[in-house]
């Protein structure tokens, strides 16, 4: 909201003594930070942030009240022209509790224009003067005192005026030229022919004031904030008026703003008052609140004197009764945000300055809790993967329907999932419309972009929830995905780059997954990008014991024997491993690996060559050559049973 | 001429075959030249040539001389024959020694010149990185751990009740509108959480029954949140927050200030100052925004703090009694504070990253440079 410094200074003269920075700091310390300061119309315009609870501060008078309270100044009362209410010139009926009071007047306009000063004021606030005194005066009053008013062309109103709920489907062309179709929840000002304004939001085009307008009907009412907010949202029509009524205007200002508007039109263009009157009664919207001394002390962090607190609240316009251990407070009609004791405590602290709040560490009242296993697991997994050369990525939790179909997710195709249960009702676009069941498509997309940008090797991982649609609601499971693509190379000019293959990713999975977990490595994009995805559950939890139980290691020499065999091409190592281990399960075999794999033309067709490396070691003695020879023979026999033959 | 040489001469003269005698004479005469040539040997190849000339199997002085020994009369075998043998043996030994010497020199030379060039890149193990946003969140957890805070988490798909109702957010608050919040098509009451604050609601509800036994609760809730913002340099429909909450007896603004002062100093350095300014959030009362003295210019004034010396870092306040009530906690007995911090905002400020989208594009070079790994 724009605030013009000259007018603020008129309200609070001591502001003249503050430089811009001091003024900004002062406003910020009160909870109204200044976003920017611009020189305009020979003065400074401040763009002030007003929080949603402070409709009362959305004017020069409102902020002046705050500044004056903080600086211990008192404001001059608003100069309201003396005005005698009379008989209604038009029938005005209040037909909804959403408008409890409606102050109005009928005036005959004279000649004369909006004064230069008022025009400059509006220009400084980025508001364009219409050079129609009735419109400009209403606008000026809104910015000056925060109470929205409206002027209708009285000669275009047919019959009496009622403030009522719109009928479903009723139409109104608003001042912006847009035809609005209303519902039964929209409050309207209507004449006998239909709606002439959206109450508290915007006037109608048909009854607007123009150069030819001779008589005006003025409106200065109070509308229920919720109703105004709902209508503004329903019609996406957020106006200066709807902001103020929506946040809660001061109902006591209804007749006052009317009087001010009448006074301005009399002064600016010699308008003549036909009649002024008020329908309904000013509602009491503030409620009495008790502030206990103990609560104030707790919130403030130190004992504050009740009389001082009362003084601060009075400066803000509250009526305060000081009791022994409490204050009974009636907030002013413009502060409906003060409803609980904490609100009052905040006001006391705010005027005192948050800088006076002491700084104290809260004492522990119980033992601290450990970090959850799940959280620790993710932390250590992320570090492990990063140390293995992978880069943690963060991608959006929603994808396009096409991307969603690309991979089945960590549970595979068989997982129960209702994709419709994962669709957003109001996505940013189709590309962001489905809560993803798999992290892989997002990572593949990132990998492709990186490769295109010249990365020779891309290693990525993400740890994030994936979603599955279930009948009641989508479930989320912490999921880990890895993507590896390109050439792996250790930067040593003497070693060669290798094309990343599935086995490399399997190696990573073997390192991080619980033993025996199926490793779902899937190559995509013509096998150039390798992917893997698994639930976090597949990662073993950190060991419960700080140090695992002791396992003894042999102190005797190990004996290593190699067996070079040819085997059928389709024989899996696992079969060989199991067969040899089974054959030697009562021996001192401690390790069996395939030390070398050879496929070549020199081998008989349909065979490959394995170098089996057997390691023997006993816990209790040095092994004898003969017994090892026997075991190796047994190993060979086992291998031969699978079709292996000893290489020459 | 020594007596030994006279014996040798006598032996030579006694030889009948002049050709054979000549061979032995050549060998004896070459003794001096050999030593000179040996000294001149600079390489193993030189040695090899020398070896060929003097002791090689074919055509060397020694190989010529050996068969000539047959012509030495028996009386002179002891002297002349032994001498010839001795010369050959000496030559062989000397060559061998020289070869070893040269070999050692060559090895030494080779190891010096073939030494790895330290200006070349050595083989380095692959090294990845944590994402900068995760790193920052981890750091925050680390900072709060010593104060007894643990981590609480919640789902990204939340109920309207947890995301709004339980946080004292009015039923007609604009944040609930479908223009601000993502809702699920098949479940109109479900949404993507718009902040980490619903973790407050679920956690407080869970611990309400044994809050006294626990001695209150204090936790951080880091996580991903969603708002319906178009993607641009300062907006993203998904971003991260860290929520902090503490519930205990007699908790006031002083405890909020004390904790944040500690934490933000741990984060930004011991000379960091903090400033609380009044503000408004429906789930706290009193509410405030917290500024830190600009960590980039030591509060002297720079582009990041727009010359003010202060940077806004988080929103906070004392938990609104309605939030405690909703969770089943008596606000007459318990009180607490809460804060919420935008992770991207802080990361951008600290790193001066100009565009929020960079954090979600995951350019590996960006991740390596910004994320790192400790």
CSV table of C-alpha atoms in Angstrom, one decimal, chain A residues 137-538:
chain,number,residue,atom,x,y,z
A,137,UNK,CA,-13.2,12.7,-3.2
A,138,UNK,CA,-14.4,9.2,-2.5
A,139,UNK,CA,-11.0,7.8,-3.6
A,140,UNK,CA,-9.1,10.4,-1.6
A,141,UNK,CA,-11.1,9.6,1.5
A,142,UNK,CA,-10.4,5.9,1.1
A,143,UNK,CA,-6.6,6.4,1.1
A,144,UNK,CA,-6.8,9.1,3.8
A,145,UNK,CA,-9.1,7.4,6.3
A,146,UNK,CA,-9.4,3.9,5.1
A,147,UNK,CA,-13.2,3.8,4.7
A,148,UNK,CA,-14.5,3.0,1.2
A,149,UNK,CA,-17.4,5.1,0.0
A,150,UNK,CA,-19.2,5.3,-3.3
A,151,UNK,CA,-21.2,7.8,-5.3
A,152,UNK,CA,-24.0,6.8,-7.6
A,153,UNK,CA,-25.6,8.9,-10.2
A,154,UNK,CA,-28.9,9.5,-8.4
A,155,UNK,CA,-30.8,10.2,-11.6
A,156,UNK,CA,-30.0,6.8,-13.0
A,157,UNK,CA,-31.3,4.9,-9.9
A,158,UNK,CA,-34.8,3.7,-10.4
A,159,UNK,CA,-37.0,3.8,-7.3
A,160,UNK,CA,-35.7,2.8,-3.9
A,161,UNK,CA,-32.5,1.1,-3.0
A,162,UNK,CA,-32.1,-2.1,-1.2
A,163,UNK,CA,-29.0,-3.9,0.1
A,164,UNK,CA,-29.8,-7.6,-0.4
A,165,UNK,CA,-28.4,-10.9,-1.5
A,166,UNK,CA,-28.3,-11.2,-5.2
A,167,UNK,CA,-30.6,-13.7,-7.0
A,168,UNK,CA,-28.8,-16.6,-8.6
A,169,UNK,CA,-27.9,-15.6,-12.2
A,170,UNK,CA,-28.6,-11.9,-11.7
A,171,UNK,CA,-26.2,-9.8,-13.8
A,172,UNK,CA,-24.4,-6.6,-13.3
A,173,UNK,CA,-21.9,-4.7,-15.5
A,174,UNK,CA,-19.3,-3.4,-13.1
A,175,UNK,CA,-17.3,-0.2,-13.4
A,176,UNK,CA,-14.5,-2.1,-15.2
A,177,UNK,CA,-17.0,-3.0,-18.0
A,178,UNK,CA,-17.2,-6.7,-17.2
A,179,UNK,CA,-20.5,-8.4,-16.9
A,180,UNK,CA,-20.8,-10.3,-13.6
A,181,UNK,CA,-23.2,-13.1,-13.1
A,182,UNK,CA,-24.0,-13.3,-9.4
A,183,UNK,CA,-25.0,-16.0,-6.9
A,184,UNK,CA,-27.1,-15.9,-3.8
A,185,UNK,CA,-24.0,-15.4,-1.7
A,186,UNK,CA,-23.1,-12.1,-3.4
A,187,UNK,CA,-24.4,-9.0,-1.5
A,188,UNK,CA,-25.6,-6.3,-3.9
A,189,UNK,CA,-26.9,-2.8,-3.8
A,190,UNK,CA,-30.0,-2.9,-6.0
A,191,UNK,CA,-32.6,-0.5,-7.3
A,192,UNK,CA,-36.0,-1.6,-8.6
A,193,UNK,CA,-34.5,-2.7,-11.9
A,194,UNK,CA,-31.8,-4.8,-10.4
A,195,UNK,CA,-28.3,-4.7,-8.9
A,196,UNK,CA,-26.4,-1.4,-9.2
A,197,UNK,CA,-23.2,-2.4,-7.2
A,198,UNK,CA,-21.4,-5.4,-5.8
A,199,UNK,CA,-21.5,-4.4,-2.1
A,200,UNK,CA,-18.1,-3.4,-0.8
A,201,UNK,CA,-16.3,-4.5,-4.0
A,202,UNK,CA,-17.2,-2.3,-7.0
A,203,UNK,CA,-20.0,-0.1,-8.3
A,204,UNK,CA,-22.1,-0.7,-11.4
A,205,UNK,CA,-21.4,0.9,-14.8
A,206,UNK,CA,-25.0,1.9,-15.3
A,207,UNK,CA,-25.1,4.2,-12.3
A,208,UNK,CA,-21.6,5.5,-12.4
A,209,UNK,CA,-20.9,9.2,-12.0
A,210,UNK,CA,-19.9,11.0,-15.3
A,211,UNK,CA,-19.4,14.5,-16.5
A,212,UNK,CA,-23.1,14.8,-17.0
A,213,UNK,CA,-24.1,13.7,-13.5
A,214,UNK,CA,-26.1,16.3,-11.7
A,215,UNK,CA,-27.2,14.5,-8.5
A,216,UNK,CA,-25.4,11.9,-6.6
A,217,UNK,CA,-26.4,9.3,-4.0
A,218,UNK,CA,-23.6,8.7,-1.6
A,219,UNK,CA,-22.9,5.4,0.1
A,220,UNK,CA,-20.8,5.0,3.3
A,221,UNK,CA,-21.7,1.6,4.8
A,222,UNK,CA,-20.2,-1.3,6.6
A,223,UNK,CA,-20.2,-4.7,5.0
A,224,UNK,CA,-19.4,-8.1,6.6
A,225,UNK,CA,-15.8,-8.9,5.9
A,226,UNK,CA,-16.4,-12.6,5.0
A,227,UNK,CA,-19.1,-11.7,2.5
A,228,UNK,CA,-16.9,-9.2,0.8
A,229,UNK,CA,-13.9,-11.5,0.7
A,230,UNK,CA,-16.0,-14.3,-0.8
A,231,UNK,CA,-17.5,-12.1,-3.5
A,232,UNK,CA,-14.1,-10.6,-4.4
A,233,UNK,CA,-12.7,-14.1,-4.7
A,234,UNK,CA,-15.7,-15.4,-6.6
A,235,UNK,CA,-15.4,-12.7,-9.2
A,236,UNK,CA,-11.6,-12.4,-9.0
A,237,UNK,CA,-12.2,-8.8,-8.4
A,238,UNK,CA,-9.8,-7.4,-5.8
A,239,UNK,CA,-10.3,-3.7,-5.3
A,240,UNK,CA,-9.1,-1.1,-2.8
A,241,UNK,CA,-12.6,-1.3,-1.3
A,242,UNK,CA,-12.7,-5.1,-1.1
A,243,UNK,CA,-9.3,-5.1,0.5
A,244,UNK,CA,-10.5,-2.8,3.2
A,245,UNK,CA,-14.0,-4.2,3.8
A,246,UNK,CA,-12.6,-7.7,3.5
A,247,UNK,CA,-10.0,-7.2,6.3
A,248,UNK,CA,-12.6,-5.4,8.4
A,249,UNK,CA,-13.4,-1.7,8.2
A,250,UNK,CA,-14.3,0.5,11.1
A,251,UNK,CA,-18.1,0.5,11.3
A,252,UNK,CA,-18.1,3.7,13.3
A,253,UNK,CA,-16.6,5.4,10.3
A,254,UNK,CA,-19.7,4.8,8.2
A,255,UNK,CA,-21.5,8.1,9.1
A,256,UNK,CA,-18.1,9.9,9.5
A,257,UNK,CA,-16.9,9.1,6.0
A,258,UNK,CA,-20.3,10.1,4.6
A,259,UNK,CA,-20.0,13.5,6.4
A,260,UNK,CA,-16.4,13.9,5.1
A,261,UNK,CA,-17.5,13.1,1.6
A,262,UNK,CA,-20.4,15.6,1.8
A,263,UNK,CA,-18.0,18.2,3.1
A,264,UNK,CA,-15.5,17.7,0.3
A,265,UNK,CA,-18.2,17.9,-2.4
A,266,UNK,CA,-19.5,21.1,-0.8
A,267,UNK,CA,-16.0,22.5,-0.8
A,268,UNK,CA,-14.7,21.2,-4.1
A,269,UNK,CA,-17.6,21.9,-6.4
A,270,UNK,CA,-20.2,23.8,-4.4
A,271,UNK,CA,-22.5,20.8,-4.1
A,272,UNK,CA,-25.7,21.2,-2.2
A,273,UNK,CA,-26.9,18.7,0.3
A,274,UNK,CA,-30.4,17.6,-0.3
A,275,UNK,CA,-30.6,15.2,2.6
A,276,UNK,CA,-28.3,12.9,4.6
A,277,UNK,CA,-29.5,10.0,6.7
A,278,UNK,CA,-28.4,6.7,8.1
A,279,UNK,CA,-30.2,3.4,7.9
A,280,UNK,CA,-29.5,0.7,10.4
A,281,UNK,CA,-27.2,0.9,13.4
A,282,UNK,CA,-23.5,0.8,13.8
A,283,UNK,CA,-22.6,-2.8,14.9
A,284,UNK,CA,-20.3,-3.5,17.8
A,285,UNK,CA,-17.6,-5.7,16.3
A,286,UNK,CA,-15.0,-5.4,19.0
A,287,UNK,CA,-15.2,-7.6,22.1
A,288,UNK,CA,-13.8,-7.1,25.6
A,289,UNK,CA,-10.7,-9.1,26.5
A,290,UNK,CA,-9.0,-9.8,29.8
A,291,UNK,CA,-5.2,-9.7,29.9
A,292,UNK,CA,-3.8,-11.5,33.0
A,293,UNK,CA,-0.5,-10.1,34.4
A,294,UNK,CA,0.9,-13.7,34.4
A,295,UNK,CA,0.3,-14.1,30.7
A,296,UNK,CA,1.8,-10.8,29.9
A,297,UNK,CA,4.9,-11.7,32.0
A,298,UNK,CA,5.2,-15.1,30.3
A,299,UNK,CA,4.9,-13.7,26.8
A,300,UNK,CA,7.2,-10.8,27.4
A,301,UNK,CA,9.8,-12.8,29.2
A,302,UNK,CA,9.9,-10.5,32.2
A,303,UNK,CA,7.5,-8.7,34.5
A,304,UNK,CA,6.0,-5.6,32.9
A,305,UNK,CA,4.0,-3.1,34.9
A,306,UNK,CA,0.3,-3.3,34.4
A,307,UNK,CA,-0.2,0.4,34.4
A,308,UNK,CA,2.4,0.8,31.6
A,309,UNK,CA,0.7,-1.9,29.6
A,310,UNK,CA,-2.6,-0.2,30.1
A,311,UNK,CA,-1.1,3.0,28.9
A,312,UNK,CA,0.2,1.4,25.7
A,313,UNK,CA,-3.2,-0.1,25.0
A,314,UNK,CA,-4.9,3.2,25.6
A,315,UNK,CA,-2.6,4.9,23.2
A,316,UNK,CA,-3.9,2.4,20.6
A,317,UNK,CA,-7.5,3.5,21.3
A,318,UNK,CA,-8.5,0.8,23.8
A,319,UNK,CA,-10.6,1.4,26.8
A,320,UNK,CA,-8.7,-0.2,29.7
A,321,UNK,CA,-9.7,-1.0,33.3
A,322,UNK,CA,-6.7,-1.8,35.5
A,323,UNK,CA,-7.3,-4.4,38.2
A,324,UNK,CA,-4.9,-5.9,40.7
A,325,UNK,CA,-3.6,-8.7,38.5
A,326,UNK,CA,-5.3,-8.1,35.1
A,327,UNK,CA,-6.4,-5.6,32.6
A,328,UNK,CA,-10.0,-5.5,31.2
A,329,UNK,CA,-9.7,-4.1,27.7
A,330,UNK,CA,-12.2,-3.0,25.2
A,331,UNK,CA,-10.5,-2.5,21.8
A,332,UNK,CA,-11.6,0.4,19.7
A,333,UNK,CA,-14.1,-0.1,16.9
A,334,UNK,CA,-11.3,-0.3,14.3
A,335,UNK,CA,-9.4,-3.1,16.0
A,336,UNK,CA,-11.5,-6.3,15.6
A,337,UNK,CA,-8.3,-8.3,15.3
A,338,UNK,CA,-7.8,-8.0,19.1
A,339,UNK,CA,-9.8,-11.0,20.4
A,340,UNK,CA,-7.6,-13.0,22.8
A,341,UNK,CA,-5.2,-12.0,25.6
A,342,UNK,CA,-2.2,-12.9,23.5
A,343,UNK,CA,-3.3,-10.3,21.0
A,344,UNK,CA,-3.1,-7.7,23.7
A,345,UNK,CA,0.2,-8.9,25.0
A,346,UNK,CA,1.5,-8.6,21.4
A,347,UNK,CA,0.3,-5.0,21.3
A,348,UNK,CA,2.1,-4.1,24.5
A,349,UNK,CA,5.3,-5.7,23.3
A,350,UNK,CA,5.0,-4.1,19.9
A,351,UNK,CA,4.7,-0.6,21.2
A,352,UNK,CA,7.5,-1.3,23.6
A,353,UNK,CA,9.6,-2.6,20.8
A,354,UNK,CA,10.6,-6.3,20.2
A,355,UNK,CA,14.2,-5.2,20.7
A,356,UNK,CA,13.5,-5.1,24.4
A,357,UNK,CA,12.5,-8.8,24.6
A,358,UNK,CA,15.2,-10.6,26.6
A,359,UNK,CA,17.1,-13.5,25.0
A,360,UNK,CA,16.9,-16.8,27.0
A,361,UNK,CA,17.5,-20.4,26.0
A,362,UNK,CA,14.5,-22.5,27.0
A,363,UNK,CA,15.4,-25.1,29.7
A,364,UNK,CA,15.1,-28.8,28.9
A,365,UNK,CA,12.1,-30.3,30.6
A,366,UNK,CA,12.7,-33.8,29.5
A,367,UNK,CA,15.3,-36.0,27.8
A,368,UNK,CA,16.0,-35.2,24.1
A,369,UNK,CA,14.7,-37.7,21.6
A,370,UNK,CA,16.9,-39.5,19.1
A,371,UNK,CA,16.6,-39.0,15.4
A,372,UNK,CA,14.4,-41.6,13.8
A,373,UNK,CA,16.0,-44.6,12.1
A,374,UNK,CA,14.3,-43.7,8.9
A,375,UNK,CA,15.7,-40.2,8.9
A,376,UNK,CA,19.2,-41.5,9.8
A,377,UNK,CA,19.0,-44.1,7.1
A,378,UNK,CA,18.3,-41.5,4.5
A,379,UNK,CA,21.1,-39.2,5.7
A,380,UNK,CA,23.7,-41.9,5.7
A,381,UNK,CA,22.5,-43.3,2.3
A,382,UNK,CA,22.7,-39.9,0.7
A,383,UNK,CA,26.3,-39.5,2.0
A,384,UNK,CA,27.2,-43.0,0.9
A,385,UNK,CA,25.9,-42.5,-2.6
A,386,UNK,CA,27.6,-39.1,-2.8
A,387,UNK,CA,30.9,-40.7,-1.8
A,388,UNK,CA,30.3,-43.3,-4.5
A,389,UNK,CA,30.2,-40.5,-7.0
A,390,UNK,CA,26.5,-39.8,-7.3
A,391,UNK,CA,24.9,-36.4,-7.2
A,392,UNK,CA,21.8,-35.8,-5.2
A,393,UNK,CA,19.0,-34.2,-7.2
A,394,UNK,CA,15.7,-32.6,-6.3
A,395,UNK,CA,13.0,-32.9,-8.8
A,396,UNK,CA,9.3,-32.1,-8.7
A,397,UNK,CA,6.9,-34.6,-7.1
A,398,UNK,CA,4.5,-34.3,-10.0
A,399,UNK,CA,5.0,-35.3,-13.6
A,400,UNK,CA,3.1,-35.5,-16.9
A,401,UNK,CA,0.8,-38.5,-17.4
A,402,UNK,CA,3.2,-39.7,-20.2
A,403,UNK,CA,6.2,-39.6,-17.8
A,404,UNK,CA,4.2,-41.3,-15.1
A,405,UNK,CA,3.7,-44.3,-17.5
A,406,UNK,CA,7.3,-44.7,-18.4
A,407,UNK,CA,8.4,-46.8,-15.4
A,408,UNK,CA,6.5,-48.8,-12.9
A,409,UNK,CA,8.1,-47.5,-9.7
A,410,UNK,CA,9.9,-49.3,-6.9
A,411,UNK,CA,7.3,-52.0,-6.4
A,412,UNK,CA,7.1,-53.0,-10.1
A,413,UNK,CA,4.2,-53.5,-12.4
A,414,UNK,CA,2.3,-55.7,-10.0
A,415,UNK,CA,2.0,-53.1,-7.3
A,416,UNK,CA,-1.6,-52.1,-6.6
A,417,UNK,CA,-2.2,-48.6,-7.8
A,418,UNK,CA,-5.1,-46.5,-9.0
A,419,UNK,CA,-3.4,-43.8,-11.1
A,420,UNK,CA,-6.6,-41.6,-11.0
A,421,UNK,CA,-6.0,-41.3,-7.2
A,422,UNK,CA,-2.8,-39.5,-7.8
A,423,UNK,CA,-4.1,-36.8,-10.2
A,424,UNK,CA,-4.2,-33.2,-9.2
A,425,UNK,CA,-7.5,-31.4,-9.5
A,426,UNK,CA,-5.9,-28.1,-10.4
A,427,UNK,CA,-2.4,-28.6,-11.7
A,428,UNK,CA,-0.1,-25.9,-13.1
A,429,UNK,CA,-0.4,-27.8,-16.4
A,430,UNK,CA,-0.5,-31.3,-17.8
A,431,UNK,CA,3.3,-31.6,-17.3
A,432,UNK,CA,2.8,-31.3,-13.5
A,433,UNK,CA,-0.5,-33.1,-13.1
A,434,UNK,CA,0.2,-36.5,-11.6
A,435,UNK,CA,1.9,-37.4,-8.3
A,436,UNK,CA,4.6,-39.7,-9.5
A,437,UNK,CA,4.8,-43.4,-8.8
A,438,UNK,CA,8.5,-43.5,-9.8
A,439,UNK,CA,11.4,-41.1,-9.5
A,440,UNK,CA,13.2,-42.6,-12.6
A,441,UNK,CA,11.5,-40.6,-15.4
A,442,UNK,CA,12.4,-37.4,-13.7
A,443,UNK,CA,16.0,-38.5,-13.2
A,444,UNK,CA,16.3,-39.7,-16.8
A,445,UNK,CA,15.2,-36.4,-18.0
A,446,UNK,CA,17.8,-34.7,-15.9
A,447,UNK,CA,20.5,-37.1,-17.1
A,448,UNK,CA,19.6,-36.5,-20.8
A,449,UNK,CA,19.8,-32.7,-20.2
A,450,UNK,CA,23.2,-33.1,-18.5
A,451,UNK,CA,24.6,-35.4,-21.3
A,452,UNK,CA,23.4,-32.9,-23.9
A,453,UNK,CA,25.2,-30.1,-22.1
A,454,UNK,CA,28.5,-32.0,-22.5
A,455,UNK,CA,28.8,-34.0,-19.3
A,456,UNK,CA,30.8,-37.1,-20.1
A,457,UNK,CA,29.5,-39.0,-17.2
A,458,UNK,CA,26.2,-38.5,-15.3
A,459,UNK,CA,25.7,-40.0,-11.9
A,460,UNK,CA,22.5,-39.0,-10.1
A,461,UNK,CA,20.3,-40.1,-7.3
A,462,UNK,CA,17.2,-38.9,-5.6
A,463,UNK,CA,15.6,-39.8,-2.3
A,464,UNK,CA,12.0,-38.8,-2.3
A,465,UNK,CA,8.6,-40.1,-1.7
A,466,UNK,CA,6.7,-41.9,-4.5
A,467,UNK,CA,3.0,-42.2,-4.5
A,468,UNK,CA,0.6,-45.1,-5.0
A,469,UNK,CA,-3.2,-44.5,-5.5
A,470,UNK,CA,-5.2,-46.5,-3.0
A,471,UNK,CA,-9.0,-46.2,-2.6
A,472,UNK,CA,-8.9,-44.1,0.6
A,473,UNK,CA,-6.0,-41.9,-0.3
A,474,UNK,CA,-2.6,-42.0,-2.0
A,475,UNK,CA,0.2,-43.6,0.1
A,476,UNK,CA,3.7,-42.2,0.1
A,477,UNK,CA,6.8,-44.4,0.3
A,478,UNK,CA,10.4,-43.2,0.6
A,479,UNK,CA,12.1,-44.2,-2.5
A,480,UNK,CA,15.6,-44.1,-3.9
A,481,UNK,CA,16.5,-43.9,-7.5
A,482,UNK,CA,19.9,-44.0,-9.3
A,483,UNK,CA,20.8,-43.0,-12.8
A,484,UNK,CA,24.2,-43.7,-14.3
A,485,UNK,CA,25.1,-42.8,-17.9
A,486,UNK,CA,28.1,-42.0,-20.1
A,487,UNK,CA,31.7,-42.9,-19.7
A,488,UNK,CA,33.4,-43.6,-16.4
A,489,UNK,CA,36.9,-42.2,-16.2
A,490,UNK,CA,39.1,-41.5,-13.3
A,491,UNK,CA,41.0,-38.6,-14.9
A,492,UNK,CA,44.2,-40.6,-15.1
A,493,UNK,CA,45.7,-40.2,-18.6
A,494,UNK,CA,47.2,-43.7,-18.3
A,495,UNK,CA,43.9,-45.3,-17.7
A,496,UNK,CA,41.1,-45.6,-20.2
A,497,UNK,CA,37.5,-44.4,-20.0
A,498,UNK,CA,35.0,-47.3,-19.8
A,499,UNK,CA,31.5,-47.2,-21.0
A,500,UNK,CA,29.2,-47.6,-18.0
A,501,UNK,CA,27.4,-50.9,-18.0
A,502,UNK,CA,24.7,-52.5,-16.0
A,503,UNK,CA,27.2,-54.4,-13.9
A,504,UNK,CA,28.6,-51.1,-12.6
A,505,UNK,CA,25.2,-50.1,-11.2
A,506,UNK,CA,24.7,-53.6,-9.8
A,507,UNK,CA,27.9,-53.1,-8.0
A,508,UNK,CA,26.6,-49.9,-6.4
A,509,UNK,CA,23.3,-51.7,-5.4
A,510,UNK,CA,25.3,-54.5,-3.9
A,511,UNK,CA,27.0,-52.0,-1.8
A,512,UNK,CA,24.0,-50.2,-0.5
A,513,UNK,CA,21.1,-52.7,-0.4
A,514,UNK,CA,20.2,-55.4,2.1
A,515,UNK,CA,21.8,-58.6,0.9
A,516,UNK,CA,19.5,-60.7,-1.3
A,517,UNK,CA,17.4,-57.7,-2.4
A,518,UNK,CA,16.4,-58.0,-6.0
A,519,UNK,CA,18.4,-55.4,-8.0
A,520,UNK,CA,16.1,-53.9,-10.6
A,521,UNK,CA,18.6,-52.3,-13.0
A,522,UNK,CA,16.9,-51.1,-16.1
A,523,UNK,CA,18.7,-49.6,-19.1
A,524,UNK,CA,16.8,-47.0,-21.0
A,525,UNK,CA,17.4,-44.8,-24.0
A,526,UNK,CA,19.0,-47.6,-26.1
A,527,UNK,CA,20.9,-48.8,-23.0
A,528,UNK,CA,22.8,-45.6,-22.8
A,529,UNK,CA,21.3,-44.7,-19.4
A,530,UNK,CA,21.1,-47.1,-16.6
A,531,UNK,CA,18.5,-46.8,-13.9
A,532,UNK,CA,17.6,-48.5,-10.6
A,533,UNK,CA,14.9,-47.8,-8.2
A,534,UNK,CA,14.1,-49.3,-4.8
A,535,UNK,CA,12.2,-48.5,-1.6
A,536,UNK,CA,14.2,-47.2,1.3
A,537,UNK,CA,13.1,-50.3,3.1
A,538,UNK,CA,15.6,-52.2,1.0
